[in-house]
Coordinates of N, CA and C in Angstrom, one line a residue:
M1 N 48.6 18.5 14.6 CA 47.9 17.4 13.8 C 47.3 18.2 12.5
E2 N 46.7 19.4 12.7 CA 46.4 20.1 11.6 C 47.5 20.2 10.4
N3 N 48.4 20.4 10.6 CA 49.6 20.9 9.7 C 50.0 19.4 9.0
N4 N 50.2 18.4 9.9 CA 50.8 16.9 9.4 C 49.7 16.4 8.8
Y5 N 48.5 16.4 8.9 CA 47.4 15.5 8.4 C 47.5 15.4 6.9
P6 N 47.5 14.4 6.5 CA 48.1 14.0 5.0 C 46.8 14.0 4.2
I7 N 46.0 14.6 4.1 CA 44.4 14.7 3.9 C 44.6 14.4 2.1
L8 N 45.2 15.1 1.5 CA 45.2 15.1 0.2 C 46.2 13.9 -0.6
T9 N 47.3 13.3 0.5 CA 48.0 12.3 -0.1 C 47.5 10.8 0.3
Q10 N 47.6 10.7 1.6 CA 47.2 9.2 2.1 C 45.8 8.9 2.0
F11 N 45.0 9.8 2.2 CA 43.6 9.5 2.0 C 42.9 10.0 0.6
Q12 N 43.6 10.0 -0.4 CA 42.9 10.2 -1.9 C 42.0 9.5 -2.0
K13 N 42.0 8.0 -1.8 CA 41.2 7.1 -2.1 C 39.9 7.3 -1.3
H14 N 39.7 7.8 -0.4 CA 38.5 8.2 0.4 C 37.9 9.3 -0.1
I15 N 38.8 10.2 -0.6 CA 38.4 11.3 -1.2 C 37.3 11.4 -2.4
L16 N 38.1 10.3 -3.2 CA 37.5 10.1 -4.6 C 35.7 9.1 -4.4
L17 N 35.8 8.9 -3.4 CA 34.3 8.4 -2.9 C 33.5 9.4 -2.8
E18 N 32.2 9.1 -3.8 CA 31.2 10.4 -3.3 C 30.7 10.5 -2.1
N19 N 30.6 9.6 -1.5 CA 29.8 9.6 0.1 C 31.1 9.9 1.1
V20 N 32.4 9.9 0.7 CA 33.1 10.7 1.3 C 33.6 11.9 1.2
G21 N 34.4 11.8 0.2 CA 35.0 13.3 -0.3 C 36.1 14.0 0.6
Y22 N 36.5 15.2 0.2 CA 37.2 15.8 1.1 C 36.7 16.3 2.4
D23 N 35.5 16.6 2.4 CA 34.4 17.1 3.4 C 34.5 15.9 4.3
G24 N 34.2 14.6 4.1 CA 34.0 13.5 4.8 C 35.7 13.1 5.7
Q25 N 36.6 13.4 4.8 CA 37.8 13.1 5.4 C 38.1 14.3 6.8
V26 N 37.8 15.2 6.4 CA 37.9 16.4 7.2 C 36.8 16.1 8.6
K27 N 35.8 15.4 8.4 CA 34.9 15.0 9.5 C 35.6 13.6 10.4
L28 N 36.2 13.1 9.6 CA 36.9 11.7 10.2 C 38.4 12.5 11.1
Q29 N 39.0 13.4 10.5 CA 39.9 14.0 11.0 C 39.5 14.6 12.2
H30 N 38.3 15.3 12.2 CA 38.0 16.1 13.7 C 37.3 15.3 14.6
S31 N 37.0 14.1 14.4 CA 36.4 13.3 15.3 C 37.1 12.5 16.4
K32 N 36.5 12.3 17.6 CA 37.2 12.1 18.6 C 36.2 10.5 18.9
V33 N 37.0 9.6 19.2 CA 36.4 8.2 19.4 C 37.3 7.5 20.6
L34 N 36.3 6.9 21.4 CA 37.0 6.1 22.4 C 37.0 4.5 22.2
I35 N 37.7 3.8 22.3 CA 37.7 2.5 22.5 C 37.7 2.0 23.8
I36 N 36.9 1.3 24.2 CA 37.3 0.7 25.6 C 37.3 -0.6 25.6
G37 N 38.5 -1.1 25.8 CA 39.1 -2.4 25.6 C 39.9 -2.8 24.3
S38 N 41.6 -2.8 24.8 CA 42.1 -3.2 23.6 C 42.9 -4.3 23.3
G39 N 41.5 -5.4 23.2 CA 42.0 -6.9 23.4 C 41.5 -7.4 22.0
G40 N 40.8 -8.4 21.8 CA 40.6 -9.2 20.5 C 39.6 -8.2 19.6
L41 N 38.6 -7.5 20.0 CA 38.0 -6.6 19.1 C 38.7 -5.3 19.1
G42 N 39.3 -5.0 20.2 CA 39.5 -3.0 20.2 C 41.2 -3.3 19.3
C43 N 41.9 -4.3 19.1 CA 43.0 -4.2 18.2 C 42.7 -4.0 16.8
P44 N 41.8 -4.7 16.2 CA 41.5 -4.6 14.7 C 40.7 -3.3 14.7
V45 N 39.8 -2.8 15.8 CA 39.0 -1.4 15.5 C 40.2 -0.3 15.5
L46 N 41.2 -0.3 16.4 CA 42.1 0.8 16.6 C 43.0 0.8 15.3
K47 N 43.4 -0.2 14.8 CA 44.3 -0.4 13.7 C 43.3 0.3 12.5
T48 N 42.1 0.2 12.3 CA 41.7 0.4 11.2 C 41.0 1.9 11.3
I49 N 40.7 2.3 12.4 CA 40.2 3.7 12.4 C 41.6 4.7 12.5
A50 N 42.6 4.3 13.0 CA 43.6 5.1 13.0 C 44.4 5.0 11.5
A51 N 44.2 3.9 10.8 CA 44.6 3.8 9.2 C 43.8 5.0 8.5
C52 N 42.3 4.7 8.9 CA 41.5 5.8 8.1 C 41.4 7.0 8.2
G53 N 42.3 7.4 9.6 CA 42.5 8.8 9.5 C 41.4 9.4 10.9
I54 N 40.9 8.9 11.5 CA 40.1 9.3 12.9 C 41.2 10.3 13.5
G55 N 41.2 11.4 13.8 CA 42.0 12.3 14.2 C 42.3 12.4 15.7
H56 N 41.6 11.9 16.7 CA 41.8 11.7 17.9 C 41.0 10.5 18.4
I57 N 41.9 9.7 18.8 CA 41.5 8.3 19.8 C 41.8 8.1 21.0
G58 N 41.2 7.5 21.7 CA 41.3 7.5 23.3 C 41.2 5.6 23.6
I59 N 42.0 5.4 24.4 CA 42.2 3.8 24.6 C 42.1 3.7 26.0
V60 N 41.0 3.0 26.5 CA 41.0 2.4 27.9 C 40.9 1.3 28.3
D61 N 42.2 0.9 29.2 CA 42.3 -0.6 29.4 C 43.3 -0.7 30.6
F62 N 43.0 -2.1 31.4 CA 43.7 -1.9 32.6 C 44.9 -3.4 32.1
D63 N 44.7 -4.1 31.1 CA 45.4 -5.6 31.0 C 46.8 -5.3 30.7
R64 N 47.5 -6.4 30.9 CA 49.1 -6.5 30.4 C 48.9 -7.7 29.3
V65 N 49.6 -7.5 28.3 CA 49.8 -8.3 27.0 C 50.1 -9.8 27.8
E66 N 49.6 -10.7 27.6 CA 49.8 -12.0 27.7 C 50.2 -13.1 26.7
I67 N 50.7 -14.3 26.8 CA 51.3 -14.8 25.7 C 49.8 -15.5 25.0
H68 N 49.0 -15.8 25.7 CA 47.6 -16.5 24.7 C 46.7 -15.0 24.3
N69 N 47.3 -14.0 24.4 CA 46.6 -13.2 23.7 C 47.1 -13.2 22.2
L70 N 48.3 -13.5 22.0 CA 48.9 -13.1 20.6 C 48.2 -13.7 19.3
H71 N 47.4 -14.8 19.4 CA 47.0 -15.6 18.2 C 45.6 -14.6 17.8
R72 N 45.2 -13.8 18.5 CA 44.0 -12.9 18.0 C 44.0 -11.5 18.1
Q73 N 45.1 -10.8 19.2 CA 45.2 -9.5 19.6 C 46.5 -9.1 18.5
Q74 N 46.4 -8.5 17.2 CA 47.5 -8.5 16.2 C 48.2 -7.3 16.3
L75 N 47.9 -6.5 17.3 CA 48.8 -5.2 17.7 C 49.9 -5.9 18.4
Y76 N 49.8 -6.9 19.1 CA 50.9 -7.3 20.1 C 52.0 -8.3 19.6
T77 N 53.1 -8.6 19.9 CA 54.1 -9.5 19.6 C 54.7 -10.1 21.1
N78 N 55.5 -11.3 20.8 CA 56.0 -11.8 21.8 C 56.8 -10.8 22.6
A79 N 57.3 -9.9 22.0 CA 58.2 -8.7 22.6 C 57.2 -8.1 23.7
D80 N 56.1 -8.2 23.5 CA 55.2 -7.1 24.3 C 54.8 -7.9 25.6
V81 N 54.9 -8.8 25.8 CA 54.1 -10.0 26.7 C 54.7 -9.0 28.0
G82 N 53.8 -8.9 28.9 CA 54.1 -8.5 30.3 C 53.9 -6.9 30.2
K83 N 53.9 -6.2 29.1 CA 53.8 -4.6 29.1 C 52.2 -4.4 28.9
L84 N 51.8 -2.9 29.3 CA 50.6 -2.8 29.4 C 50.2 -2.5 27.9
K85 N 48.9 -3.0 27.6 CA 48.5 -2.9 26.5 C 48.2 -1.6 25.9
V86 N 47.5 -0.6 26.9 CA 47.4 0.7 26.3 C 48.8 1.5 25.9
D87 N 49.8 1.2 26.8 CA 51.1 1.6 26.2 C 51.6 1.2 24.9
V88 N 51.5 -0.1 24.8 CA 52.1 -0.7 23.3 C 51.1 -0.1 22.0
A89 N 49.9 -0.3 22.3 CA 49.0 0.3 21.3 C 49.1 1.5 21.1
K90 N 49.7 2.5 21.8 CA 49.6 4.0 21.8 C 51.0 4.0 21.1
D91 N 52.0 3.4 21.5 CA 53.2 3.5 20.8 C 53.6 2.9 19.3
K92 N 52.7 1.9 19.2 CA 52.7 1.4 17.6 C 51.8 2.2 16.7
L93 N 50.6 2.4 17.1 CA 49.7 3.6 16.4 C 50.2 4.8 16.2
S94 N 50.9 5.1 17.4 CA 51.5 6.8 17.0 C 52.6 6.5 16.0
A95 N 53.3 5.3 16.1 CA 54.8 5.2 15.2 C 54.4 5.3 13.5
A96 N 53.2 4.3 13.4 CA 52.3 4.4 12.2 C 51.8 5.6 11.8
Y97 N 51.0 6.3 12.6 CA 50.3 7.2 12.1 C 50.6 8.6 13.1
P98 N 51.5 9.0 12.7 CA 51.8 10.4 13.8 C 51.2 11.6 13.7
F99 N 50.0 11.7 12.7 CA 49.3 12.8 12.3 C 47.9 12.8 13.3
I100 N 47.8 11.6 13.9 CA 46.7 11.4 14.9 C 47.1 11.8 16.1
K101 N 46.0 12.0 17.0 CA 46.4 12.1 18.4 C 45.8 11.2 19.0
I102 N 46.7 10.3 20.1 CA 46.1 9.2 20.8 C 46.2 9.5 22.5
D103 N 45.1 8.9 23.2 CA 45.0 9.6 24.4 C 44.9 7.7 25.2
S104 N 45.8 7.7 26.0 CA 45.8 6.1 26.5 C 45.7 6.3 28.3
V105 N 44.6 5.3 28.4 CA 44.4 5.5 30.3 C 44.5 4.2 30.8
N106 N 45.3 3.7 31.5 CA 45.6 2.6 32.0 C 44.7 2.5 33.2
Q107 N 43.5 2.2 33.2 CA 42.7 2.1 34.5 C 41.4 1.3 33.9
K108 N 40.9 0.8 34.9 CA 39.4 -0.2 34.8 C 38.4 0.8 34.8
L109 N 37.5 0.8 33.7 CA 36.4 1.7 33.7 C 35.1 1.4 35.0
T110 N 35.0 2.2 35.8 CA 34.1 2.0 36.7 C 32.8 3.3 36.8
T111 N 32.3 3.3 37.9 CA 31.2 4.0 37.9 C 31.6 5.6 38.3
E112 N 32.9 5.6 38.9 CA 33.0 6.6 39.4 C 33.9 7.5 38.6
N113 N 34.6 6.8 37.2 CA 35.4 7.5 36.4 C 34.6 7.2 34.7
A114 N 33.5 6.6 34.6 CA 32.9 6.4 33.3 C 32.7 7.6 32.8
T115 N 31.9 8.5 33.4 CA 31.5 9.8 32.7 C 32.4 10.4 32.5
Q116 N 33.7 10.8 33.1 CA 34.9 11.4 33.0 C 35.4 11.0 31.6
F117 N 35.5 9.7 31.2 CA 36.4 9.4 30.4 C 35.3 9.5 29.0
I118 N 34.0 9.0 28.9 CA 33.2 9.1 27.9 C 32.7 10.4 27.2
S119 N 32.5 11.5 28.4 CA 32.4 12.8 28.0 C 33.1 13.3 27.1
N120 N 34.3 13.0 26.9 CA 35.3 13.7 26.2 C 35.2 13.3 24.8
Y121 N 34.5 12.1 24.4 CA 34.3 11.8 22.9 C 33.2 11.8 22.1
D122 N 33.2 11.9 20.9 CA 32.0 11.7 20.1 C 31.4 10.5 20.0
V123 N 32.3 9.5 19.8 CA 31.8 8.1 19.8 C 32.5 7.0 20.7
V124 N 31.8 6.1 21.1 CA 32.3 5.0 22.3 C 32.1 3.6 21.6
V125 N 33.3 3.2 21.4 CA 33.1 1.7 20.7 C 33.3 0.7 22.1
D126 N 32.4 -0.2 22.2 CA 32.5 -1.1 23.3 C 33.2 -2.5 22.9
C127 N 34.4 -2.2 23.1 CA 35.3 -4.0 22.7 C 35.5 -4.8 24.1
T128 N 34.6 -4.2 25.2 CA 34.7 -5.2 26.4 C 34.4 -6.9 26.1
D129 N 34.6 -7.5 27.1 CA 34.3 -8.7 27.2 C 33.7 -9.5 28.3
N130 N 32.9 -8.4 28.9 CA 31.9 -8.7 30.4 C 30.8 -7.8 30.4
F131 N 29.5 -8.2 30.9 CA 28.4 -7.6 30.9 C 28.5 -6.4 31.7
T132 N 29.2 -6.6 33.1 CA 29.2 -5.3 33.9 C 29.8 -4.1 33.1
A133 N 31.0 -4.2 32.6 CA 31.4 -3.2 31.8 C 30.4 -2.8 30.3
R134 N 29.7 -3.5 29.8 CA 29.1 -3.3 29.1 C 27.7 -2.4 29.3
Y135 N 27.3 -2.9 30.3 CA 25.9 -2.1 30.7 C 26.4 -0.7 31.3
L136 N 27.6 -0.8 32.1 CA 28.3 0.4 32.6 C 28.3 1.5 31.3
I137 N 29.1 0.9 30.5 CA 29.3 1.9 29.3 C 27.9 2.2 28.4
N138 N 26.9 1.5 28.4 CA 25.7 1.8 27.9 C 25.2 2.9 28.7
D139 N 24.8 2.4 29.9 CA 24.1 3.5 30.7 C 24.7 4.8 30.8
T140 N 26.4 5.2 30.8 CA 26.8 6.2 30.8 C 26.8 7.1 29.7
A141 N 26.9 6.2 28.3 CA 26.5 6.8 27.1 C 25.1 7.4 26.9
V142 N 24.2 6.6 27.4 CA 23.1 7.0 27.1 C 22.9 8.3 28.1
S143 N 23.2 8.5 29.0 CA 23.2 9.5 30.0 C 23.7 10.9 29.5
L144 N 24.6 10.5 28.6 CA 25.6 11.9 28.0 C 25.1 11.7 26.6
G145 N 24.3 11.2 25.8 CA 23.9 11.3 24.8 C 25.0 10.7 23.6
K146 N 25.9 9.9 23.9 CA 27.1 9.4 23.1 C 26.4 8.3 22.2
P147 N 27.2 8.2 20.9 CA 26.4 6.8 20.2 C 27.6 5.6 20.5
I148 N 26.8 4.4 20.7 CA 27.8 3.5 20.9 C 27.8 2.3 19.8
V149 N 29.1 2.1 19.4 CA 29.5 0.8 18.4 C 29.7 -0.3 19.3
Y150 N 28.8 -1.1 19.2 CA 28.9 -2.6 20.0 C 29.2 -3.9 19.3
G151 N 30.2 -4.7 20.1 CA 30.3 -6.0 19.2 C 30.7 -6.8 20.3
S152 N 30.5 -8.2 20.0 CA 30.9 -9.3 20.6 C 31.0 -10.4 19.9
I153 N 32.0 -11.5 20.8 CA 32.2 -12.6 19.8 C 32.4 -13.9 20.8
L154 N 31.9 -14.8 20.5 CA 32.0 -16.2 21.2 C 32.2 -17.3 20.2
N155 N 33.3 -18.0 20.6 CA 33.6 -19.3 19.6 C 33.7 -19.0 18.2
F156 N 32.8 -19.0 17.1 CA 32.6 -18.9 15.7 C 31.6 -17.9 15.5
E157 N 31.2 -16.9 16.5 CA 30.1 -16.3 16.5 C 30.1 -14.9 16.7
G158 N 29.9 -14.0 16.1 CA 30.1 -12.3 16.4 C 28.8 -11.7 16.1
Q159 N 28.7 -10.2 16.8 CA 27.3 -9.8 16.6 C 28.2 -8.2 16.6
V160 N 27.1 -7.2 15.7 CA 27.7 -5.8 15.9 C 26.3 -5.0 15.9
S161 N 26.3 -3.9 16.6 CA 25.1 -3.1 16.4 C 25.7 -1.9 16.9
I162 N 24.8 -0.7 16.6 CA 24.9 0.6 17.0 C 24.0 1.0 18.0
F163 N 24.0 1.7 19.1 CA 23.2 1.8 20.2 C 23.0 3.5 20.4
N164 N 22.0 3.8 20.7 CA 22.0 5.1 21.0 C 22.3 6.5 20.1
L165 N 22.1 6.1 18.8 CA 22.3 7.0 17.9 C 21.3 8.1 17.8
D166 N 21.4 9.3 17.9 CA 20.0 10.1 17.9 C 18.8 9.5 18.7
G167 N 19.0 9.0 19.6 CA 18.0 8.6 20.6 C 17.5 7.2 20.0
S168 N 18.1 6.4 19.2 CA 17.8 5.0 18.9 C 17.8 4.1 20.1
K169 N 17.4 2.7 19.8 CA 17.5 1.9 21.0 C 18.9 1.8 21.4
N170 N 18.9 1.2 22.8 CA 20.4 1.0 23.6 C 20.3 -0.6 23.9
L171 N 21.5 -0.8 24.4 CA 21.5 -2.1 25.0 C 20.2 -2.5 26.1
R172 N 20.0 -1.8 26.8 CA 19.0 -2.1 27.6 C 17.4 -2.2 27.2
D173 N 17.2 -1.6 26.0 CA 16.0 -1.9 25.1 C 16.2 -3.2 24.7
V174 N 17.2 -3.9 24.2 CA 17.2 -5.2 23.7 C 17.3 -6.2 24.8
F175 N 18.4 -5.8 25.8 CA 18.4 -7.0 26.8 C 18.3 -5.7 28.3
L176 N 17.4 -6.1 28.6 CA 16.9 -5.0 29.9 C 18.0 -5.2 30.9
E177 N 18.3 -6.4 31.7 CA 19.2 -6.8 32.4 C 20.3 -7.9 31.7
P178 N 21.6 -7.7 32.5 CA 22.6 -8.6 32.0 C 22.1 -10.0 32.6
P179 N 22.5 -11.2 32.1 CA 22.1 -12.7 32.4 C 23.0 -12.7 33.8
P180 N 22.4 -13.7 34.6 CA 23.1 -14.1 36.0 C 24.4 -14.7 35.7
K181 N 25.4 -14.3 36.7 CA 26.9 -14.4 36.2 C 27.0 -16.1 36.0
N182 N 26.3 -17.0 36.7 CA 26.6 -18.4 36.3 C 26.1 -18.6 35.1
E183 N 25.5 -17.9 34.1 CA 25.2 -18.3 32.8 C 25.9 -17.4 31.7
T184 N 26.7 -16.6 32.1 CA 27.4 -15.8 31.2 C 28.7 -16.7 31.0
P185 N 29.1 -16.8 29.6 CA 30.2 -17.1 28.8 C 31.3 -16.2 29.2
N186 N 32.4 -16.2 29.3 CA 33.5 -15.5 29.5 C 34.9 -16.0 28.8
C187 N 35.8 -15.1 28.4 CA 36.8 -15.5 27.4 C 37.8 -16.2 28.3
D188 N 37.8 -16.5 29.5 CA 38.7 -17.5 30.1 C 38.4 -18.8 29.9
N189 N 36.9 -19.0 29.6 CA 36.6 -20.6 29.8 C 36.1 -20.7 28.5
N190 N 35.9 -20.0 27.7 CA 35.6 -20.1 26.1 C 36.7 -19.6 24.9
G191 N 36.9 -20.7 24.2 CA 37.6 -20.4 22.9 C 37.3 -19.6 21.9
V192 N 38.2 -19.1 21.2 CA 37.5 -18.3 20.0 C 38.6 -18.3 18.8
L193 N 38.4 -18.8 17.6 CA 39.2 -18.9 16.8 C 39.7 -17.4 16.3
G194 N 41.4 -17.6 16.2 CA 41.8 -16.0 16.2 C 41.5 -15.1 15.2
S195 N 40.8 -15.5 14.2 CA 40.6 -14.7 13.0 C 39.2 -14.3 13.3
L196 N 38.2 -14.5 14.2 CA 37.1 -14.1 14.4 C 37.1 -12.6 14.8
P197 N 37.7 -12.5 15.7 CA 37.9 -11.0 16.3 C 38.5 -9.7 15.3
N198 N 39.2 -10.5 14.5 CA 39.6 -9.2 13.2 C 38.7 -8.9 12.5
M199 N 37.6 -10.1 12.2 CA 36.7 -9.9 11.4 C 35.3 -9.1 11.8
I200 N 35.2 -9.3 13.0 CA 33.9 -8.5 13.8 C 34.6 -7.1 14.0
G201 N 35.9 -7.0 14.3 CA 36.5 -5.8 14.9 C 36.6 -4.9 13.5
T202 N 36.6 -5.5 12.5 CA 36.8 -4.5 11.2 C 35.6 -4.2 11.1
I203 N 34.6 -5.0 11.0 CA 33.1 -4.4 10.8 C 32.7 -3.5 11.8
M204 N 33.0 -3.3 13.2 CA 32.7 -2.4 13.9 C 33.7 -0.9 14.0
A205 N 34.9 -1.3 12.9 CA 35.4 0.0 12.7 C 34.7 0.7 11.6
H206 N 34.3 -0.3 10.7 CA 33.3 0.1 9.5 C 32.3 0.9 9.7
E207 N 31.6 0.6 10.9 CA 30.2 1.2 11.4 C 31.0 2.7 12.2
V208 N 32.0 2.6 12.7 CA 32.5 3.8 13.2 C 32.3 5.0 12.2
L209 N 33.2 4.3 10.8 CA 33.5 5.5 9.9 C 32.0 5.9 9.5
K210 N 31.2 4.9 9.1 CA 29.9 5.6 8.5 C 29.2 6.0 9.6
L211 N 29.2 6.0 10.8 CA 28.3 6.6 11.7 C 28.9 8.2 11.4
I212 N 30.1 8.5 11.5 CA 31.0 9.9 11.7 C 30.8 10.3 10.1
L213 N 30.6 9.5 9.2 CA 30.3 10.4 7.9 C 28.6 10.3 7.6
G214 N 28.0 10.3 8.4 CA 26.4 9.9 8.2 C 25.8 9.2 7.2
L215 N 26.7 8.0 7.4 CA 25.8 6.9 6.3 C 25.0 6.0 7.2
P216 N 24.4 5.2 6.2 CA 23.2 4.0 7.0 C 24.5 3.3 7.9
T217 N 23.8 3.0 9.0 CA 24.2 2.4 10.0 C 23.6 1.1 10.6
L218 N 24.1 0.2 11.3 CA 23.4 -0.8 12.1 C 22.3 -0.3 13.3
T219 N 21.9 0.8 13.3 CA 20.9 1.2 14.3 C 19.5 0.5 14.4
N220 N 19.4 0.3 15.5 CA 18.0 -0.5 15.7 C 18.2 -1.8 15.0
Q221 N 19.4 -2.3 14.9 CA 19.6 -3.8 14.1 C 20.6 -4.6 15.0
L222 N 20.5 -5.8 14.8 CA 21.8 -6.6 15.6 C 22.3 -7.5 14.6
L223 N 23.4 -7.2 13.8 CA 23.8 -8.2 12.8 C 24.7 -9.4 13.4
I224 N 24.3 -10.6 13.0 CA 24.8 -12.0 13.7 C 25.6 -12.8 12.7
I225 N 26.6 -13.4 13.0 CA 27.4 -13.8 11.9 C 27.7 -14.9 12.5
D226 N 27.4 -16.1 12.0 CA 27.9 -17.2 12.2 C 29.0 -17.6 11.3
T227 N 30.3 -17.6 11.7 CA 31.4 -17.9 10.6 C 31.7 -19.3 10.3
L228 N 31.1 -20.2 11.2 CA 31.2 -22.0 10.9 C 30.3 -22.0 10.1
A229 N 28.9 -21.7 9.8 CA 28.1 -22.2 8.8 C 28.0 -21.0 7.7
W230 N 28.7 -19.9 7.7 CA 28.5 -18.7 6.9 C 26.9 -18.3 7.1
E231 N 26.4 -18.3 8.0 CA 25.0 -17.6 7.9 C 25.0 -16.6 8.6
V232 N 24.5 -15.3 7.8 CA 24.4 -14.1 8.5 C 23.0 -13.4 8.6
K233 N 22.7 -12.8 9.6 CA 21.4 -12.4 9.7 C 21.3 -11.0 10.3
K234 N 20.2 -10.2 10.3 CA 20.1 -8.9 11.1 C 18.8 -9.1 11.7
V235 N 18.8 -8.9 12.9 CA 17.5 -8.8 13.8 C 17.6 -7.5 14.0
R236 N 16.0 -6.8 13.7 CA 15.6 -5.4 13.7 C 14.8 -5.5 15.1
Y237 N 15.0 -4.4 15.9 CA 14.4 -3.9 17.0 C 13.9 -2.8 17.4

């Protein structure tokens, strides 16, 4: 990776930015980011941080590509239906960006393996779609002192926040416990417009980059975007 990383060519527009520069790109190169969930949010996060030069990316997911994923999970095509998402994602990203290292794990995140996976990375990105996984990610990352980039989507609305950055608030500080299962929306029973996860996922990737570069992030804030009415607000906590 060191010899093939195109820091002066492919990332010249980053280097021209006063808040990034050569040193900032080196930070991105040497950062290790774990994406948990490679679905609607995970796909744009993966594509964006890979294109921007994050040097080491981990992917954890246990799903296979299904036909109904394709309208919003733009890493995948009809030819990928039935294949493991982590395999397809790794192959496509590696082909496009051969200078980065990608580790893929075809496993469900559990209490037994969460610490093992999360401890190896600098930043954790929560792209999951259920509260069990979200609270497991949160509690594990807090115990390890790892920052979390959090995102969620439902129908036409998305939310983004940064948890546990240098001791900032975490998910349980905002929502102490997950809601009862019978009151919890899920992707199987609720629709989402295909463009929404790509917008929210790109914002999450933007926050990953800013976090690594030491720029202001959504720490102790929850960004809420209603794309139907185009109402954007930030809730501070």
